[in-house]
Short mmCIF file of C-alpha atoms in Angstrom, two decimals:
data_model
loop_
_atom_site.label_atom_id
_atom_site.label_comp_id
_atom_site.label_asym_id
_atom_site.label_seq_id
_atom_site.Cartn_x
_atom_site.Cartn_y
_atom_site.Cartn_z
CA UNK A 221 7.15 22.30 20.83
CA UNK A 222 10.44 22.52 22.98
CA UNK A 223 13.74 21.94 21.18
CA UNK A 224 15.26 18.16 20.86
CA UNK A 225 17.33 16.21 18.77
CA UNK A 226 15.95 13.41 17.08
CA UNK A 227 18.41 9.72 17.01
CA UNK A 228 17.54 7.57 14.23
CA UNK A 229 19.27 4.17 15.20
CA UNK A 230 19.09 1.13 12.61
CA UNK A 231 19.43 -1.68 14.90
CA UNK A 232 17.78 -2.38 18.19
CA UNK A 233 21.65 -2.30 20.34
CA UNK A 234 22.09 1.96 18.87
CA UNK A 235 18.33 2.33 20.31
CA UNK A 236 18.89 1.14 23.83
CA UNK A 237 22.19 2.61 23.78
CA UNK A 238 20.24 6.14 22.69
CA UNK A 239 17.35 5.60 25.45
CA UNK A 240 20.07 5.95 28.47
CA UNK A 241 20.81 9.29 26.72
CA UNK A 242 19.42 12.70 28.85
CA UNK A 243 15.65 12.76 29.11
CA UNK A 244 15.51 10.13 26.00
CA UNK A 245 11.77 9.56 24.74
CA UNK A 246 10.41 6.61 22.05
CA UNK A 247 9.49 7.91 19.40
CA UNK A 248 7.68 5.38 17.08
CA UNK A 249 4.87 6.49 14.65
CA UNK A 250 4.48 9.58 16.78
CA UNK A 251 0.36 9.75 16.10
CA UNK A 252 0.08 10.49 19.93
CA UNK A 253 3.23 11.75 20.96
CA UNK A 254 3.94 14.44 18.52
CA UNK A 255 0.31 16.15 19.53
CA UNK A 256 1.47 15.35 22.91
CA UNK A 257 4.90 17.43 22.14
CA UNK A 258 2.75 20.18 20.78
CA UNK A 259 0.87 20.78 23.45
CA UNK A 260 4.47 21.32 25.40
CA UNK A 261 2.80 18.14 27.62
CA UNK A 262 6.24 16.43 27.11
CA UNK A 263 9.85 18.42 27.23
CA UNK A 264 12.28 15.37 26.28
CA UNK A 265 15.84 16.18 25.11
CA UNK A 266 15.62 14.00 22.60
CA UNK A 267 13.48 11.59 20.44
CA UNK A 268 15.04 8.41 19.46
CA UNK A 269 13.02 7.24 16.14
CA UNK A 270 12.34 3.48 16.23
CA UNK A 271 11.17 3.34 12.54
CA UNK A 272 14.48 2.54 11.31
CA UNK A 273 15.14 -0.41 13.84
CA UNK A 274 14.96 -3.66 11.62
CA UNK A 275 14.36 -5.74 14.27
CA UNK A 276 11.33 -4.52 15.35
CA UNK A 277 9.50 -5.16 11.86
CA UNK A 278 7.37 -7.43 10.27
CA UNK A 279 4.83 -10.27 11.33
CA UNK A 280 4.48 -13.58 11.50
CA UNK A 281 2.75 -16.77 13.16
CA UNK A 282 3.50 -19.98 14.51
CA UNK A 283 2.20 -22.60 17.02
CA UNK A 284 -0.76 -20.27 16.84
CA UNK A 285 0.68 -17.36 18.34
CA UNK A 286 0.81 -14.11 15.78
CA UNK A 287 4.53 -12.45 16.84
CA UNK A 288 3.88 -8.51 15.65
CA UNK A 289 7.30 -6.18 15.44
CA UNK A 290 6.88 -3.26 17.32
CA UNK A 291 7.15 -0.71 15.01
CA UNK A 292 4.50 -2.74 12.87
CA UNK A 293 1.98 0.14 11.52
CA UNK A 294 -1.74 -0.25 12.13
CA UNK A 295 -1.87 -0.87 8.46
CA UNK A 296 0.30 -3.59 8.24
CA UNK A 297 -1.21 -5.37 11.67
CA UNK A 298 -4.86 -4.62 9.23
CA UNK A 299 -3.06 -6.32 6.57
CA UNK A 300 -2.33 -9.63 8.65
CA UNK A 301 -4.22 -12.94 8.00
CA UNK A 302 -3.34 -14.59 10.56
CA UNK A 303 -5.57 -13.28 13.11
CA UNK A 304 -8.82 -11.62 11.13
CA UNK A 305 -9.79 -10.59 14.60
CA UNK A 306 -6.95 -8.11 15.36
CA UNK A 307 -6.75 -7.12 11.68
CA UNK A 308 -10.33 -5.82 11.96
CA UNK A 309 -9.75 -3.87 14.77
CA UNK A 310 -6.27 -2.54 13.28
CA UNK A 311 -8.34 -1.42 10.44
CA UNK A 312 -10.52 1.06 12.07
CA UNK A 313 -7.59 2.73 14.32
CA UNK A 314 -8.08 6.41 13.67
CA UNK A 315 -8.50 7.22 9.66
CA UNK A 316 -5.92 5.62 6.84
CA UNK A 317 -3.34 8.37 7.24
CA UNK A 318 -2.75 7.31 11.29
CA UNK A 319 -2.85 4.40 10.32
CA UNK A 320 -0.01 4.62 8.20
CA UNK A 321 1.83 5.98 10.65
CA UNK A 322 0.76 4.52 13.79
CA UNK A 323 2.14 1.30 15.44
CA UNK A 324 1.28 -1.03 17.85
CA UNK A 325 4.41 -0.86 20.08
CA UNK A 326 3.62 2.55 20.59
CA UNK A 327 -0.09 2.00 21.19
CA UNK A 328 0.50 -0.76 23.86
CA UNK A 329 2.99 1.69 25.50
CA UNK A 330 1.36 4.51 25.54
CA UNK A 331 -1.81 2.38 26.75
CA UNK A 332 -4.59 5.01 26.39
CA UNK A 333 -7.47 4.35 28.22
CA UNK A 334 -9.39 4.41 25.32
CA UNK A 335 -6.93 2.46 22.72
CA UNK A 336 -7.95 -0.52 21.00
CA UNK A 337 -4.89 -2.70 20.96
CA UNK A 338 -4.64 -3.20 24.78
CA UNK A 339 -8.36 -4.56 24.49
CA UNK A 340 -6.67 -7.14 21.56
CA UNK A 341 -3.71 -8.08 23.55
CA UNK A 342 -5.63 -9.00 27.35
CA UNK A 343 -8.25 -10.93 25.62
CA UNK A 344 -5.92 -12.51 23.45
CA UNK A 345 -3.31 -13.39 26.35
CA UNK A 346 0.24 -13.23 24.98
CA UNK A 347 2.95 -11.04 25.75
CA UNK A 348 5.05 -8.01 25.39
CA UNK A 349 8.32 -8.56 24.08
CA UNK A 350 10.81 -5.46 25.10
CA UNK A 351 14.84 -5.18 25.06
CA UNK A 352 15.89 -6.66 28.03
CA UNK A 353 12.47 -9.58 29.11
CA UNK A 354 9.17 -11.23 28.31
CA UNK A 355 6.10 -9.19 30.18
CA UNK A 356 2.76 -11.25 30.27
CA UNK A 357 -0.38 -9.52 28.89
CA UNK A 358 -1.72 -9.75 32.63
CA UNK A 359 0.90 -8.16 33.82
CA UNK A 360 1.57 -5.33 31.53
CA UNK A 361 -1.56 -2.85 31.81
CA UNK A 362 -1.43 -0.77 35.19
CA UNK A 363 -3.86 1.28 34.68
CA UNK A 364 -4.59 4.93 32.71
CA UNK A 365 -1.26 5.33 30.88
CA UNK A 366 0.31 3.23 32.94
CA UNK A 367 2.38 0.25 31.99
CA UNK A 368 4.97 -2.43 33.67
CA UNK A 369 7.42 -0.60 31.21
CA UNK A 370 10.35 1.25 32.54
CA UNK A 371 10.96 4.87 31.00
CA UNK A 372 13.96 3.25 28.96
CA UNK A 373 12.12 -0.02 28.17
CA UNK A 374 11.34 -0.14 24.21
CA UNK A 375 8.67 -2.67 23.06
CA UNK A 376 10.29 -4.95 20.49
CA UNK A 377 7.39 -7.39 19.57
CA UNK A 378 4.07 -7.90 20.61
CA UNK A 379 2.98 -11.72 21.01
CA UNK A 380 -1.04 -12.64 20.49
CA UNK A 381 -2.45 -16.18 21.30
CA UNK A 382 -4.60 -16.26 18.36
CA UNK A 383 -8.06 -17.09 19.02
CA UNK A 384 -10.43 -19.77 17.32
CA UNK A 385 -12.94 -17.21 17.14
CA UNK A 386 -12.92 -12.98 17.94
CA UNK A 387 -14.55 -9.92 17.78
CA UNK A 388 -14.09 -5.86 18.80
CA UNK A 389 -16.99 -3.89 19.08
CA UNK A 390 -15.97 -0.57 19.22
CA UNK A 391 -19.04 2.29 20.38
CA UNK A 392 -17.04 5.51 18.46
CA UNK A 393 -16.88 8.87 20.97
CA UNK A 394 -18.29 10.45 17.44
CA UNK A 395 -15.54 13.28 17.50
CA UNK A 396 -12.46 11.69 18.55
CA UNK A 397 -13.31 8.36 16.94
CA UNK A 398 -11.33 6.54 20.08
CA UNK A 399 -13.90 3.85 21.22
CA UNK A 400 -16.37 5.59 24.19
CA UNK A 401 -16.45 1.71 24.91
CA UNK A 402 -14.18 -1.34 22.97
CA UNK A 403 -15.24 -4.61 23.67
CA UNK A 404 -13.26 -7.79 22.30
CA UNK A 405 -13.89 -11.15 22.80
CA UNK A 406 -11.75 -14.12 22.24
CA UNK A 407 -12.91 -17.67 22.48
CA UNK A 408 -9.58 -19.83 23.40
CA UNK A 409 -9.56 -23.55 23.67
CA UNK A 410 -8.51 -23.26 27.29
CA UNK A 411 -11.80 -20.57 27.65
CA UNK A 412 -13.49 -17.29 27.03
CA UNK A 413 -11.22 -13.76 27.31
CA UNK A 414 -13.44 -10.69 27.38
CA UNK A 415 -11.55 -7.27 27.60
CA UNK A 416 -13.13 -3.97 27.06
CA UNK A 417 -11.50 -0.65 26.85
CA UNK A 418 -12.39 2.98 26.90
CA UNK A 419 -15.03 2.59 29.94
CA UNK A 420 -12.81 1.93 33.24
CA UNK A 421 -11.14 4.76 35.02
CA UNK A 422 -8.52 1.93 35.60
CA UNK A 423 -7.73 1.72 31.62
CA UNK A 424 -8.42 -1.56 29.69
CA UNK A 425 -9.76 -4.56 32.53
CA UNK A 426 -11.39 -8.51 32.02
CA UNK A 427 -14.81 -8.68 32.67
CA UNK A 428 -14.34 -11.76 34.37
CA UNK A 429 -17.88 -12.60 35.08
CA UNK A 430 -18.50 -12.85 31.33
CA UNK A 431 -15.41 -14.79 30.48
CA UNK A 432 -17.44 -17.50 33.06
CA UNK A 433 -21.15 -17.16 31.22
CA UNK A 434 -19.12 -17.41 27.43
CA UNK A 435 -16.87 -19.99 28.92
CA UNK A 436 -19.78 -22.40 30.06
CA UNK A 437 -21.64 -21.27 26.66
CA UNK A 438 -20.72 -18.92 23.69
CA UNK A 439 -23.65 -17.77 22.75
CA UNK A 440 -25.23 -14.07 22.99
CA UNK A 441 -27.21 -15.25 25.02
CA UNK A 442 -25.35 -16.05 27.70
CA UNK A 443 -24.51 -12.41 28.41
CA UNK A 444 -28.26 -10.79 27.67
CA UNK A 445 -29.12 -11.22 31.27
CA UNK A 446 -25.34 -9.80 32.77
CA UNK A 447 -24.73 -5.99 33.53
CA UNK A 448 -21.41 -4.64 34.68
CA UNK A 449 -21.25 -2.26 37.44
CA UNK A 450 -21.23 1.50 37.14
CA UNK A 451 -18.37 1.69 40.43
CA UNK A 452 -15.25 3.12 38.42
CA UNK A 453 -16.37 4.11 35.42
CA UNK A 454 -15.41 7.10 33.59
CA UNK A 455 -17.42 9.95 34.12
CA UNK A 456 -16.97 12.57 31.02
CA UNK A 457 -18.80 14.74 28.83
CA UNK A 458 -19.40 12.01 26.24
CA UNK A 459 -21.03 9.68 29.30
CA UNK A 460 -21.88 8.41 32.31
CA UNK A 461 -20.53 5.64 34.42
CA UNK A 462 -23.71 3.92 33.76
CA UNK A 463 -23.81 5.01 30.57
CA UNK A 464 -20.39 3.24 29.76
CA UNK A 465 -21.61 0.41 32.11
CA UNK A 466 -24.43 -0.41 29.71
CA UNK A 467 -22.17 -0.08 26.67
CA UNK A 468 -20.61 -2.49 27.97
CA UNK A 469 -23.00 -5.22 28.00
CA UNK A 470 -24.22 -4.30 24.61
CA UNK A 471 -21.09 -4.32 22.94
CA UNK A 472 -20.13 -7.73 24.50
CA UNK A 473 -23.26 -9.27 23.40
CA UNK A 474 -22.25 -8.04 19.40
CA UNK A 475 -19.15 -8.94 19.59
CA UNK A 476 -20.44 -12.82 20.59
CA UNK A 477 -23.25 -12.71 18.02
CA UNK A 478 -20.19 -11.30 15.58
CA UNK A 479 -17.73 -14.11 16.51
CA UNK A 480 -19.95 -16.87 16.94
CA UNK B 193 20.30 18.88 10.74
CA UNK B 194 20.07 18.52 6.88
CA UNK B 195 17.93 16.25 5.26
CA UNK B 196 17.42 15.31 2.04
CA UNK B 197 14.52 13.72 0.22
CA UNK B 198 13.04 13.47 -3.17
CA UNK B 199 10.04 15.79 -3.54
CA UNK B 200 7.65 15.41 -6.63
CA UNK B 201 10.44 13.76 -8.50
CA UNK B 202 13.42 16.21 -7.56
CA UNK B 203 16.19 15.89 -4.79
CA UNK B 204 15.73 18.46 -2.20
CA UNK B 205 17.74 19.28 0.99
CA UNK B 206 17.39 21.61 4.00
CA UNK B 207 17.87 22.79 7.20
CA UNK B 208 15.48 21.14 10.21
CA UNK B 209 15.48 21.26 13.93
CA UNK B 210 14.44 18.13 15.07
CA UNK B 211 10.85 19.44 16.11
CA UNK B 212 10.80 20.92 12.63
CA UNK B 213 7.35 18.73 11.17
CA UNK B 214 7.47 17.51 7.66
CA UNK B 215 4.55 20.43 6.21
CA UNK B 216 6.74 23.28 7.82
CA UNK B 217 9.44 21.98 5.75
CA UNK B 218 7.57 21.77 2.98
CA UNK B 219 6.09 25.05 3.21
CA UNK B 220 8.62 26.98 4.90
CA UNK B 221 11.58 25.08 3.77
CA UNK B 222 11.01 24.10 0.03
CA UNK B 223 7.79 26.97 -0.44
CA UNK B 224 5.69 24.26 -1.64
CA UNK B 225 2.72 25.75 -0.13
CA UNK B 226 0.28 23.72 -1.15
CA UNK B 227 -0.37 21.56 1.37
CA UNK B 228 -2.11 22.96 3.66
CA UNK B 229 -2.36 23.11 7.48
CA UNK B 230 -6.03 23.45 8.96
CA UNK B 231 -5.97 22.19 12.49
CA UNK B 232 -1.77 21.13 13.37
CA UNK B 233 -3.32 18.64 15.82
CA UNK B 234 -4.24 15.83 12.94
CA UNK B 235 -7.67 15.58 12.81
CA UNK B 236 -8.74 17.66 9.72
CA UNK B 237 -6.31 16.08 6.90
CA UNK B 238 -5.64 19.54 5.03
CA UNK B 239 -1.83 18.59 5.10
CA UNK B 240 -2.18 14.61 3.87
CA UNK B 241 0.91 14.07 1.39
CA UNK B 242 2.29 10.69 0.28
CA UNK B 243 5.92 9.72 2.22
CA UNK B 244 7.05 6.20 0.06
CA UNK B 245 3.82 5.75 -1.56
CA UNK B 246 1.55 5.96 1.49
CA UNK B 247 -0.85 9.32 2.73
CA UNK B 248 0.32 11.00 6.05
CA UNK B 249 -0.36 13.71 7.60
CA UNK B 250 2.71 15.75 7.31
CA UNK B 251 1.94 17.86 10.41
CA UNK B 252 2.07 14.81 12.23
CA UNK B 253 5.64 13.75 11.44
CA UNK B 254 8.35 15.32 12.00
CA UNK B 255 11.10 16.42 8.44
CA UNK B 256 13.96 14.31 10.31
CA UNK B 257 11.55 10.98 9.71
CA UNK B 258 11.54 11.73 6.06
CA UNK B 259 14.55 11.66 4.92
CA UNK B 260 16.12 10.00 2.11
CA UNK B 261 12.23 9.44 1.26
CA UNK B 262 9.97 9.82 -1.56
CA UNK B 263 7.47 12.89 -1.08
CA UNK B 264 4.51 13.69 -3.22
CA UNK B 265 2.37 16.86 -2.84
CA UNK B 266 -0.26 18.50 -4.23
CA UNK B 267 2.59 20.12 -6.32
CA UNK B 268 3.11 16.92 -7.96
CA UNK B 269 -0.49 15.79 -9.03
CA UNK B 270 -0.89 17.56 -12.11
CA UNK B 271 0.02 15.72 -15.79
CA UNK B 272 3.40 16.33 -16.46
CA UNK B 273 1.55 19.15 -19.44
CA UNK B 274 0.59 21.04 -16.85
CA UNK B 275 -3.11 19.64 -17.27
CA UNK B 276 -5.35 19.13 -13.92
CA UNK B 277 -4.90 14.78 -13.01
CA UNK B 278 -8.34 13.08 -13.41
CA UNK B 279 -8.55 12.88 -9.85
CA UNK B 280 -8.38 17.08 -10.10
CA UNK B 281 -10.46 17.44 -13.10
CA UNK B 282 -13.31 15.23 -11.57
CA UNK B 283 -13.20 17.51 -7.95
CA UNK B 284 -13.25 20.13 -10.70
CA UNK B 285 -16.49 18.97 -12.92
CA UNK B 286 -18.40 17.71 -9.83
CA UNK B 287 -17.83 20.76 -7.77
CA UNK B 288 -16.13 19.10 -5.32
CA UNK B 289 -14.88 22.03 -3.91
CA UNK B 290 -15.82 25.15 -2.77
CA UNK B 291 -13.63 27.44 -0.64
CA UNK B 292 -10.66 25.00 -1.67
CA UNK B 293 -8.84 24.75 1.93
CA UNK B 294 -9.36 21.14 2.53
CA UNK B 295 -8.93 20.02 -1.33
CA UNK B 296 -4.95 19.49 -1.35
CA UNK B 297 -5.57 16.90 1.38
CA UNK B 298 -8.19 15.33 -0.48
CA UNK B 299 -6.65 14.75 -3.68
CA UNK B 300 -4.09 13.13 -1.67
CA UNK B 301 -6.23 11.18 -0.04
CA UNK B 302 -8.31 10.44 -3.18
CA UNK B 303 -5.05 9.45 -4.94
CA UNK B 304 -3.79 7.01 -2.23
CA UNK B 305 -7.50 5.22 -2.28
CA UNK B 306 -7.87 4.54 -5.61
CA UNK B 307 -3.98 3.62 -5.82
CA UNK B 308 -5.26 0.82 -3.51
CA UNK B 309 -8.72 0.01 -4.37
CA UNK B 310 -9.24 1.44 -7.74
CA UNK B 311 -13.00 0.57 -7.87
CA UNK B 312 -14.12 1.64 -4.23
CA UNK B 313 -17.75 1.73 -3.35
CA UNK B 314 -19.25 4.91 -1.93
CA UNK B 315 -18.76 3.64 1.13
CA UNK B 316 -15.78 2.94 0.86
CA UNK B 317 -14.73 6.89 -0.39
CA UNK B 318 -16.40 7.95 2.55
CA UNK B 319 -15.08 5.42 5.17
CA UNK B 320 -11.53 6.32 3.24
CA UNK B 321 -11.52 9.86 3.77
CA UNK B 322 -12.65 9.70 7.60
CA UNK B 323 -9.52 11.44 8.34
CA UNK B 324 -10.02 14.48 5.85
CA UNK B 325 -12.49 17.38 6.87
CA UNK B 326 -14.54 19.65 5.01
CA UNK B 327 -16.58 22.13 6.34
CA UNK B 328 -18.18 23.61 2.95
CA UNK B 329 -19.27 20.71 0.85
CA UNK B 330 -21.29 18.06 2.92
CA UNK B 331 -19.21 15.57 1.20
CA UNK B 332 -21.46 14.58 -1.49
CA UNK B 333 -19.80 16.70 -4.46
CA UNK B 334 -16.05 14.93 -2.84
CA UNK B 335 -17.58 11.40 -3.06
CA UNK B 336 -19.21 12.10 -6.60
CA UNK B 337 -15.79 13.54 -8.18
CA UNK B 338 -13.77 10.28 -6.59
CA UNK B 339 -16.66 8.07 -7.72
CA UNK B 340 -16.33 9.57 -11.22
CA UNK B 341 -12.30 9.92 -11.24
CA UNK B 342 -12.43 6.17 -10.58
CA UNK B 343 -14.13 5.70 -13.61
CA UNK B 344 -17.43 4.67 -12.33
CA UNK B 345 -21.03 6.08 -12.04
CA UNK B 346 -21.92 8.65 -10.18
CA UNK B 347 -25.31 8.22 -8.62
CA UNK B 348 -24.97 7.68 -5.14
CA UNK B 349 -27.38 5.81 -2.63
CA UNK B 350 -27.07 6.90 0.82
CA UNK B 351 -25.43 9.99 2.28
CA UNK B 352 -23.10 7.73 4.76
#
């Protein structure tokens, strides 16, 4: 790793007033971004913790929308019983130890295209809570790695529309244990949000044309006949765009036999 | 930067960089050399220690995020006689071990499952230490001693 100093602010104001220092970088449970820093893939000049920030703990629902602090830990988003959904998916993050460690601030801004959380938060609709404004679940993934965060911006809160009913299928890449392909599916009163991760060379997307079928009728079988196109898929050594295309349709259809 | 944090029952201080991780400071700083590091990228769980209560993997934080925290290494596992825990006598009677490198880690591990579920099925042990890597055993011998330090039988069903 390159030299930096490390800030450890204890309110929210000493941590935006440390991110407009030099080449400032979030650090939050560091799970990503401290094998990032080893690999000398990242030179900042320094690291301003957000563990210590009070403001950005803790969880808690109302008017059926689950408000998660930032620096909430995997663990403690598993932990929730508000949203059994989410805390299932929380619960198979990585092993226990990231999990302890891990949050979902950091996930959501990292946005790996092979993450779980930004697969939670699009089909749960919501919104990202940061320092200075409100950014809509639609609005905040832009692709691999890529969010409608600016390099200052800290994630304060994450804010799910909890579901009547939910379920993440995740297909494991058996070594890395990131999802090859996450599906989740999230029946809403107001209609069916299906978002699947790990597949898209655009990061997490809707599959709109099964939000329509589960819409009309949210049953398995409404999706047994669909298949998603192979255009834009990743193309790795684990798979191949059609490959990931068919995981897709097979992990949609468990996660509606799982939820319904 | 100094920090300070209680290791194994017993205020410690140092000198860190801020890219200085938590095991380096263990090991390099305090000599507690113990915990071990097998792959410094976090997959293989060689170097899991508990920070307030809960198993990290102290290559994976840096010593800066620790302090004024409670630390608890392999160091501090044993009885306070010097006797092996029963978590280290069961790795010990079940031959859960062999070349030893990954065994800090999973007495850590162990020790933070059972703190939380102290009656975990098998599959449970085996879900629990999906973060902890052993390359000698297979497993089995790991599950049996944590099956048999939790104070239940040790027949297992399936190989998970």
């Amino acid at each position: 790793m390159y030299a930096f100093d490390i800030a450890k602010p204890a309110t929210l104001a000493e941590a935006v007033q440390a991110m407009k220092t030099g080449e400032a970088q979030a650090l939050s449970g560091g799970q990503t971004l401290i094998p990032t820093l080893k690999q000398r893939l990242a030179a900042p000049s320094v690291l301003v913790s957000l563990a210590g920030v009070g403001e950005m703990k803790g969880v808690s629902a109302k008017d059926g929308v689950l408000e998660i602090g930032g620096a909430a830990t995997h663990r403690e988003v598993a932990g929730q019983r508000h949203y059994p959904g989410l805390a299932e998916l929380a619960g198979r993050i990585g092993d226990p130890a990231v999990r302890n460690r891990g949050t979902i601030g950091g996930s959501l801004a990292n946005n790996d295209p092979s993450a779980c959380y930004p697969a939670a938060l699009l089909a749960s609709g919501g919104s990202v809570k940061t320092d200075r404004r409100e950014i809509a679940a639609d609005d905040f993934f832009q692709g691999m790695f890529a969010t409608a965060l600016e390099a200052d911006e800290i994630i304060t809160a994450v804010r799910l529309r909890v579901p009547e009913a939910s379920n993440y299928q995740k297909f494991l890449q058996p070594a890395s244990r990131f999802a090859l392909v996450g599906v989740f599916v999230a029946r809403h009163a107001d209609g069916v949000r299906v978002a699947v991760t790990g597949a898209s060379e655009g990061g997490v997307f809707r599959w709109t044309e099964a939000e329509r079928a589960l819409s009309a009728d949210f049953s398995a079988g409404a999706v047994s006949g669909l298949k998603h196109p192979a255009d834009g898929m990743i193309s790795d050594i684990h798979g191949t765009p059609e490959y990931r295309a068919h995981l897709i349709g097979v992990m949609t259809h468990r996660a509606v036999a799982a939820a319904s | 930067m100094k920090v300070s944090m209680k290791v194994n029952g017993t205020g410690m201080s140092g000198e860190v960089e801020g890219r200085t991780l938590l095991v380096e400071f263990l090991r390099g700083g305090l000599g507690l050399t113990g915990t071990h590091v097998g792959c410094d990228t976090s997959q293989c769980g060689a170097c899991v220690v508990h920070v307030n209560g809960e198993a990290v993997k102290a290559c994976t934080m840096f010593a800066a995020e620790a302090d004024g925290a409670e630390v608890t290494t392999i160091e501090g596992m044993a009885n306070a006689d010097g006797s092996l825990s029963t978590i280290q006598q069961a790795f010990q009677d079940h031959h859960g071990l062999q070349c030893g490198f990954c065994t800090p880690g999973m007495v850590m591990s162990a020790a933070a499952l059972l703190k939380e579920n102290p009656k975990p099925t098998e599959a449970q042990v085996r879900e629990y230490l999906e973060g902890n890597l052993c390359r000698c055993t297979g497993y089995h011998n790991i599950v049996k001693a944590i099956m048999a330090a939790s104070g239940q039988a040790v027949e297992m069903t399936a190989a998970g």
